[in-house]
Coordinates of C-alpha atoms in Angstrom, one line a residue:
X1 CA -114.2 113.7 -87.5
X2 CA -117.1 113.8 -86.2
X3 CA -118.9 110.8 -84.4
X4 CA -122.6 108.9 -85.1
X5 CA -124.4 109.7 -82.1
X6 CA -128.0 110.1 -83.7
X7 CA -128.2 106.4 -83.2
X8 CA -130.2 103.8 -80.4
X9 CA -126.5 101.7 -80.4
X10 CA -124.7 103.6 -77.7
X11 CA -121.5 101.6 -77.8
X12 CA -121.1 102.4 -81.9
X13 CA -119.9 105.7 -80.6
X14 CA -116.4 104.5 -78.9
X15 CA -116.7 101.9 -81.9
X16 CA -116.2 104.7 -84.0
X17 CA -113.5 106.7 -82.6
X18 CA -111.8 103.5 -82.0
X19 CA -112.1 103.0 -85.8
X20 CA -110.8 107.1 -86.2
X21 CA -108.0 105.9 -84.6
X22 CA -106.7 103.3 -86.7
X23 CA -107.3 105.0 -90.0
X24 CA -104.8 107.9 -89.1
X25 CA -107.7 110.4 -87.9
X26 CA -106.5 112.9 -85.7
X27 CA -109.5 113.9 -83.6
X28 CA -112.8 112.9 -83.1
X29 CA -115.4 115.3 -82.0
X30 CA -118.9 114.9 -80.2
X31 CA -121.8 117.1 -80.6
X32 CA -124.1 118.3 -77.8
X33 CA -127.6 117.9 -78.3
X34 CA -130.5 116.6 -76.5
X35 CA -132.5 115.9 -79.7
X36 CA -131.6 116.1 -83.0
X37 CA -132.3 119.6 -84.8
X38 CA -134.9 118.2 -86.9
X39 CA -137.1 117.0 -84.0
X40 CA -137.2 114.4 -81.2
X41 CA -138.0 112.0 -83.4
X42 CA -134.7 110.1 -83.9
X43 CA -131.9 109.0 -80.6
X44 CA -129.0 110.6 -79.6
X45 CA -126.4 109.2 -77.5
X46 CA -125.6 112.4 -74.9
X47 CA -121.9 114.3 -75.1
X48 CA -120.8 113.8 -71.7
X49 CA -121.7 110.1 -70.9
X50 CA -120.1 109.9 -74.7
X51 CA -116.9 111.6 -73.9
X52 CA -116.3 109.7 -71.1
X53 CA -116.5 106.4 -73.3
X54 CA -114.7 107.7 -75.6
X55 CA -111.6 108.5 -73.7
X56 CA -111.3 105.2 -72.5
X57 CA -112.0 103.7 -75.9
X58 CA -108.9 105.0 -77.4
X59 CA -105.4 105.9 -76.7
X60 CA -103.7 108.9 -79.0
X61 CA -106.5 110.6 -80.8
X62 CA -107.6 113.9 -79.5
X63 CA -111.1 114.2 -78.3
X64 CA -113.4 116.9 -78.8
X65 CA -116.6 118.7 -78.4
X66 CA -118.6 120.7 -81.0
X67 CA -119.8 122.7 -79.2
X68 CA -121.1 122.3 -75.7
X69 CA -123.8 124.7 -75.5
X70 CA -122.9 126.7 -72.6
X71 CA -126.1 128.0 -71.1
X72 CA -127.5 124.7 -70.6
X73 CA -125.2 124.0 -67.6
X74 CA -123.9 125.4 -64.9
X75 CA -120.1 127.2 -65.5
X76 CA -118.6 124.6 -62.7
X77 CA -120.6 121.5 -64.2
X78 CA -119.0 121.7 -67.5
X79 CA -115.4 122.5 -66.1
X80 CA -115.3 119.3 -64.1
X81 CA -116.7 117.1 -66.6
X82 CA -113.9 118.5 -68.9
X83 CA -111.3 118.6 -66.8
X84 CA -112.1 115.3 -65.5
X85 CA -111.9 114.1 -69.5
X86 CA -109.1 115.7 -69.3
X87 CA -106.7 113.8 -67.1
X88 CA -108.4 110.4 -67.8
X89 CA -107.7 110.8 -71.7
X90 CA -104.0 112.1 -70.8
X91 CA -104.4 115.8 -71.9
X92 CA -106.1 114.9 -75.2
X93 CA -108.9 116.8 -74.8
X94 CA -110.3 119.6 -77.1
X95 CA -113.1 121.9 -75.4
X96 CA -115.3 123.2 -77.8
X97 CA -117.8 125.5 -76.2
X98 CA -121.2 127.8 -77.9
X99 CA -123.2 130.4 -76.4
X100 CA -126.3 128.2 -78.9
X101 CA -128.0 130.2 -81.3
X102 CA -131.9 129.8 -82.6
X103 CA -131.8 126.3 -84.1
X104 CA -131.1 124.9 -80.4
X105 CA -134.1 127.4 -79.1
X106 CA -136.3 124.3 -78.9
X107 CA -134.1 121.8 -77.0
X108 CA -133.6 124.9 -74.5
X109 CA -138.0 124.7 -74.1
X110 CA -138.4 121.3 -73.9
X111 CA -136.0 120.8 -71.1
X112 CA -137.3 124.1 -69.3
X113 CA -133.7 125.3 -69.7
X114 CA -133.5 129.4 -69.4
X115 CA -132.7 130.2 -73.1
X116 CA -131.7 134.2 -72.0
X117 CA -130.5 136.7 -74.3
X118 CA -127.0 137.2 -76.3
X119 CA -125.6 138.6 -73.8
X120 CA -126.2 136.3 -70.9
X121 CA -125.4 133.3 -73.2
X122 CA -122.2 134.7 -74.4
X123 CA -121.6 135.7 -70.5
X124 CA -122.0 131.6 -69.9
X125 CA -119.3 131.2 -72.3
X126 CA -117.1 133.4 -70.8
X127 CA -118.0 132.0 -67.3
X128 CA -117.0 128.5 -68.4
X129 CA -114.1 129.3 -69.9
X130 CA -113.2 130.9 -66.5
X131 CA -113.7 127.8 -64.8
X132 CA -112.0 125.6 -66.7
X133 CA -108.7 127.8 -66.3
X134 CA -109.6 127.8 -62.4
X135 CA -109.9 124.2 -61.8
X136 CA -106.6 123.7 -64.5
X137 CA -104.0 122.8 -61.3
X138 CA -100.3 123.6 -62.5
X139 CA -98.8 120.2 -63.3
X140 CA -101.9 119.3 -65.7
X141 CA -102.2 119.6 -69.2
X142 CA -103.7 123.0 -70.4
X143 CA -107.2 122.3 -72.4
X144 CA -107.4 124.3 -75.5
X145 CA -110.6 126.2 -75.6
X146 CA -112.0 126.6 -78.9
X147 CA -115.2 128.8 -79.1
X148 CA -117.8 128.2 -81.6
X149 CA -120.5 130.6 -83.6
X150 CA -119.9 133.2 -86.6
X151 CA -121.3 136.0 -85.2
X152 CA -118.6 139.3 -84.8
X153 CA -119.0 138.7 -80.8
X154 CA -118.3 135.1 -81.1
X155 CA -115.0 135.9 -82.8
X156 CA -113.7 138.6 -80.8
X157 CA -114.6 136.6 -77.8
X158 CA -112.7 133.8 -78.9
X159 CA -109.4 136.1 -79.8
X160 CA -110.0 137.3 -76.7
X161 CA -110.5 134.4 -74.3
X162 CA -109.7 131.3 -76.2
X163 CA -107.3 129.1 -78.2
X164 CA -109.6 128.9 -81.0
X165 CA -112.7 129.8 -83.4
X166 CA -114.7 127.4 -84.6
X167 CA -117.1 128.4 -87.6
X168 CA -119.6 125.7 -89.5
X169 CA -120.1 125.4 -92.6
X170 CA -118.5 128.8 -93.7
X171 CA -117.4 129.8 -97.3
X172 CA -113.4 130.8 -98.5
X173 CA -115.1 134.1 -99.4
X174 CA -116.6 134.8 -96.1
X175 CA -113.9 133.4 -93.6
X176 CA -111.9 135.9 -95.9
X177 CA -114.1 139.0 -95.2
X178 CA -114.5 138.3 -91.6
X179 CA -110.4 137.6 -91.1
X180 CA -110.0 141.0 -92.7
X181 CA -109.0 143.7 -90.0
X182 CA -110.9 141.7 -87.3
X183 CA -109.1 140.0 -84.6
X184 CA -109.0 136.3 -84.7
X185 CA -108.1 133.8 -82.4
X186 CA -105.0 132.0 -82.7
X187 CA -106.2 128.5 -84.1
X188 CA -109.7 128.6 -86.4
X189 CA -110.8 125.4 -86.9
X190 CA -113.8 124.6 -89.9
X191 CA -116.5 122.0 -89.3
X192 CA -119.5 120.9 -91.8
X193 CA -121.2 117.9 -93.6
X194 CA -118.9 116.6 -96.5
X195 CA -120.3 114.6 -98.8
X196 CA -117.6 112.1 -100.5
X197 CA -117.6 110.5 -103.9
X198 CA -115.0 108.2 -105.3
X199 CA -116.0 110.0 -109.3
X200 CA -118.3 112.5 -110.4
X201 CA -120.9 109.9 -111.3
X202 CA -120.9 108.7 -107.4
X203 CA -121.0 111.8 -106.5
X204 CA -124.0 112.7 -109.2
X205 CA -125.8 110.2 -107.4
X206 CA -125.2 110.6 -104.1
X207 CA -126.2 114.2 -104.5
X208 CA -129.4 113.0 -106.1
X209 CA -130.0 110.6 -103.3
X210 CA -129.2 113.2 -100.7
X211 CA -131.8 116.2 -102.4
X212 CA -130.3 118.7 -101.3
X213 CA -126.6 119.8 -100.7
X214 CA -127.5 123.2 -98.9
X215 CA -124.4 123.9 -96.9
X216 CA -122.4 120.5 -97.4
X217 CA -119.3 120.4 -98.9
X218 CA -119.5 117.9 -101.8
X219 CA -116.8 116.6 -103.5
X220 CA -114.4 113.1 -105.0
X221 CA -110.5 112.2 -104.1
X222 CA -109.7 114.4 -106.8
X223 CA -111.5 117.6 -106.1
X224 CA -112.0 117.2 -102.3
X225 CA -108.2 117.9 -101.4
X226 CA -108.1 121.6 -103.2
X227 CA -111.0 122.5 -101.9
X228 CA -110.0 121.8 -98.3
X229 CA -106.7 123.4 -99.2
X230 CA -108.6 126.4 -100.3
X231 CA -110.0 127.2 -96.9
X232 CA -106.8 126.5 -95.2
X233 CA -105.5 129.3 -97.3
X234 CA -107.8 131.7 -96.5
X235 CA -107.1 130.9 -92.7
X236 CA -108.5 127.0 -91.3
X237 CA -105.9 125.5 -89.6
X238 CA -108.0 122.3 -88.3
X239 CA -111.0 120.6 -89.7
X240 CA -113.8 118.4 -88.5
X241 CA -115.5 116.6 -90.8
X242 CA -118.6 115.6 -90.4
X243 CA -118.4 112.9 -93.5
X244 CA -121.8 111.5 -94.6
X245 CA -122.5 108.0 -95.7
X246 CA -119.9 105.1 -94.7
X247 CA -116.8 107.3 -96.6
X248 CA -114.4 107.3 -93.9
X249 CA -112.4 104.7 -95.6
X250 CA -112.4 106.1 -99.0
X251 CA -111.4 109.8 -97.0
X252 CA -108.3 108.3 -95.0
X253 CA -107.0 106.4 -97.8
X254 CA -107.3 108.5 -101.0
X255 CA -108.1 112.3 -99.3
X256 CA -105.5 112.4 -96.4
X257 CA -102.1 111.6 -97.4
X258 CA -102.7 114.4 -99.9
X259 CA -103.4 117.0 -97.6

């Protein structure tokens, strides 16, 4: 799952993993922004500071990041902060990383951050993933590296360097199509907004509430679970959730124990 951090309440992050936690969850997973996508308008509680938190907030759950842009720090800054995470949390940690793609353009400006082309962003993925292996000493826990984006470079950059591909918000059809006679990394995990409704009325309304349901994946406890199992058969072996509105309860009780 992933956590609230567009919020001014920096300690209802741990909150929430803590909460993960004891509803059976088996990750939690931290975005990394500096301002929300839709402007600067509205807080954000930062990934690192976060992932620090929430590592010593809870005890079994793995704990994630999706994604940590790359380019916007240096190779040998994100290593130690992972690897650090790393042997506080007891080798629960899941390193998401991105190369960032045009939405985060703006974030990149404001901060006088050096966007740089494809190339040199997908370098500062390959870079950091470098590191990380480097500073890994031989008695600690190996981090798996997943490597997010859907472009054809991002995937055979994650077969090639990584433990996993990470695609958002992507359709049975097209994770179908782009598995076909492409290599593909050995764990590909699916993240995006669900929208959760106890019955289709619920769900009518939430929908209507919501506006729009452009690239969520909408849904009640009884047609949820085969759509989920749907994309795990055309190849996602992990999710993260990103479930809108308080449904976290109505997912661990009624979606989970029939995946």
């Amino acid at each position: 799952m992933t956590l609230p951090q567009f919020t001014r309440d920096p300690d209802a992050v741990p909150a929430a993993a803590v909460r993960a936690e004891s509803l059976g969850f088996d990750g939690v997973f931290l975005f990394d922004h500096l301002f929300p996508l839709d402007g600067k308008d509205r807080p954000i509680v930062e990934s690192f500071v976060a992932l620090g938190s929430v590592v010593a907030a809870t005890h079994e759950i793995r704990v994630g990041t999706l994604v940590l842009r790359a380019p916007m720090r240096s190779p040998q800054t994100t290593a130690r902060a992972v690897l650090t995470a790393q042997a506080l949390g007891g080798g629960r940690i899941v390193c998401g990383l991105g190369a960032a793609d045009s939405l985060s353009h703006p974030e990149f400006d404001a901060y006088g951050i050096t966007f740089g082309s494809v190339e040199e962003r997908l370098s500062k993925v390959s870079e950091t993933i470098e590191a990380i292996r480097r500073g890994e000493s031989p008695v600690s826990d190996r981090v798996p590296i997943w490597v997010g984006g859907t472009s054809r470079a991002v995937q055979d950059l994650a077969a090639r360097s990584a433990d996993g591909w990470n695609v958002w918000a992507v359709t049975t059809e097209w994770l179908t199509e782009r598995r076909r006679d492409a290599p593909v990394a050995e764990t590909t995990s699916w993240g995006g907004q669900v929208l959760l409704a106890r019955d289709e009325t619920d769900l009518a309304e939430a929908v209507a509430r919501r506006g729009s349901t452009r690239g969520v994946l909408t849904g009640t406890v009884a047609t949820l679970p085969e759509k989920l199992r749907q994309l795990a058969e055309a190849g996602i072996d992990e999710f993260v959730l990103s479930l809108l509105g308080d449904t976290w309860d109505l997912f661990a009780a009624e979606v989970l124990p029939v995946l």
